[in-house]
Amino acid sequence: MSGAKPLNKLIDQFLQSIGIKEKIEENFAFVYWDSVVGKEISERTEPFKMVKGNLFVKVKDAAWRNELQFFKNEIIEKLNKKIGKNVVSDIKFF
């Protein structure tokens, strides 16, 4: 069985070959958003789109939108750490 590959490697190769691996990795930003930003922020925000590493997030009001700009780099770092790969390069708050 020297030629056998671990199942996770085979799945990874398959997802890559059909062109959806990147999309799946990007979707983890949505999955982990609430746990990364915490309850107070998650109640006021909603990530809705990911395009080429840019995560687009709706924010309920302008004051929170401005406040979140100060935490953007920290949120990006935490999301990428949780995902295990640098998937999010920027966050656009709307």
Short mmCIF file of C-alpha atoms in Angstrom, two decimals:
data_model
loop_
_atom_site.label_atom_id
_atom_site.label_comp_id
_atom_site.label_asym_id
_atom_site.label_seq_id
_atom_site.Cartn_x
_atom_site.Cartn_y
_atom_site.Cartn_z
CA MET A 1 0.00 0.00 0.00
CA SER A 2 2.90 2.35 -0.53
CA GLY A 3 0.97 4.17 -3.29
CA ALA A 4 -2.10 4.81 -1.14
CA LYS A 5 -2.96 8.43 -0.38
CA PRO A 6 -4.86 9.69 2.66
CA LEU A 7 -8.55 10.28 1.96
CA ASN A 8 -8.34 14.00 2.73
CA LYS A 9 -5.63 14.41 0.05
CA LEU A 10 -7.76 12.58 -2.50
CA ILE A 11 -10.79 14.73 -1.69
CA ASP A 12 -8.63 17.86 -1.90
CA GLN A 13 -7.32 16.84 -5.32
CA PHE A 14 -10.82 16.02 -6.55
CA LEU A 15 -12.25 19.37 -5.43
CA GLN A 16 -9.33 21.14 -7.10
CA SER A 17 -9.82 19.19 -10.32
CA ILE A 18 -13.48 20.17 -10.64
CA GLY A 19 -12.71 23.79 -9.78
CA ILE A 20 -14.64 24.24 -6.54
CA LYS A 21 -11.94 23.98 -3.88
CA GLU A 22 -11.45 27.75 -3.67
CA LYS A 23 -15.20 28.39 -3.38
CA ILE A 24 -15.52 25.87 -0.56
CA GLU A 25 -12.62 27.49 1.29
CA GLU A 26 -14.20 30.92 0.80
CA ASN A 27 -17.49 29.70 2.27
CA PHE A 28 -15.75 28.94 5.55
CA ALA A 29 -15.56 32.72 6.10
CA PHE A 30 -19.38 32.71 6.34
CA VAL A 31 -19.40 29.63 8.56
CA TYR A 32 -16.91 31.07 11.06
CA TRP A 33 -18.03 34.72 11.00
CA ASP A 34 -20.22 34.58 14.14
CA SER A 35 -17.67 32.73 16.26
CA VAL A 36 -14.82 35.01 15.16
CA VAL A 37 -16.53 38.37 15.68
CA GLY A 38 -18.62 37.45 18.72
CA LYS A 39 -22.29 37.87 19.55
CA GLU A 40 -22.43 41.67 19.77
CA ILE A 41 -20.95 42.20 16.31
CA SER A 42 -22.64 39.20 14.69
CA GLU A 43 -26.06 40.55 15.73
CA ARG A 44 -25.31 43.75 13.79
CA THR A 45 -23.61 42.29 10.73
CA GLU A 46 -24.18 39.81 7.95
CA PRO A 47 -21.53 38.61 5.51
CA PHE A 48 -23.24 38.20 2.15
CA LYS A 49 -20.67 37.81 -0.61
CA MET A 50 -17.07 36.79 -1.24
CA VAL A 51 -15.26 37.88 -4.41
CA LYS A 52 -11.55 37.28 -5.02
CA GLY A 53 -10.67 37.35 -1.33
CA ASN A 54 -12.92 40.31 -0.54
CA LEU A 55 -15.60 39.55 2.04
CA PHE A 56 -18.63 41.85 1.77
CA VAL A 57 -20.50 42.45 5.03
CA LYS A 58 -23.78 44.30 5.65
CA VAL A 59 -23.73 46.41 8.81
CA LYS A 60 -26.95 47.63 10.44
CA ASP A 61 -25.82 51.22 11.02
CA ALA A 62 -23.12 53.71 10.09
CA ALA A 63 -21.68 53.98 13.60
CA TRP A 64 -20.94 50.24 13.71
CA ARG A 65 -19.66 50.33 10.13
CA ASN A 66 -17.10 52.96 11.14
CA GLU A 67 -16.18 51.10 14.33
CA LEU A 68 -15.58 47.86 12.47
CA GLN A 69 -13.00 49.53 10.23
CA PHE A 70 -10.71 49.68 13.28
CA PHE A 71 -11.03 45.91 13.82
CA LYS A 72 -10.89 44.84 10.16
CA ASN A 73 -7.30 43.54 10.17
CA GLU A 74 -7.87 41.63 13.40
CA ILE A 75 -11.05 40.03 12.02
CA ILE A 76 -9.27 39.05 8.79
CA GLU A 77 -6.42 37.49 10.76
CA LYS A 78 -8.79 35.53 13.01
CA LEU A 79 -10.92 34.31 10.09
CA ASN A 80 -7.89 33.11 8.15
CA LYS A 81 -6.47 31.40 11.23
CA LYS A 82 -9.78 29.61 11.84
CA ILE A 83 -10.00 28.59 8.15
CA GLY A 84 -6.37 27.46 8.18
CA LYS A 85 -5.48 29.36 5.04
CA ASN A 86 -5.29 32.99 3.88
CA VAL A 87 -8.66 33.10 2.16
CA VAL A 88 -9.87 36.56 3.23
CA SER A 89 -7.66 39.43 2.07
CA ASP A 90 -10.05 42.32 2.77
CA ILE A 91 -13.45 43.09 4.26
CA LYS A 92 -15.82 45.64 2.72
CA PHE A 93 -18.44 46.92 5.15
CA PHE A 94 -21.75 48.23 3.74
#
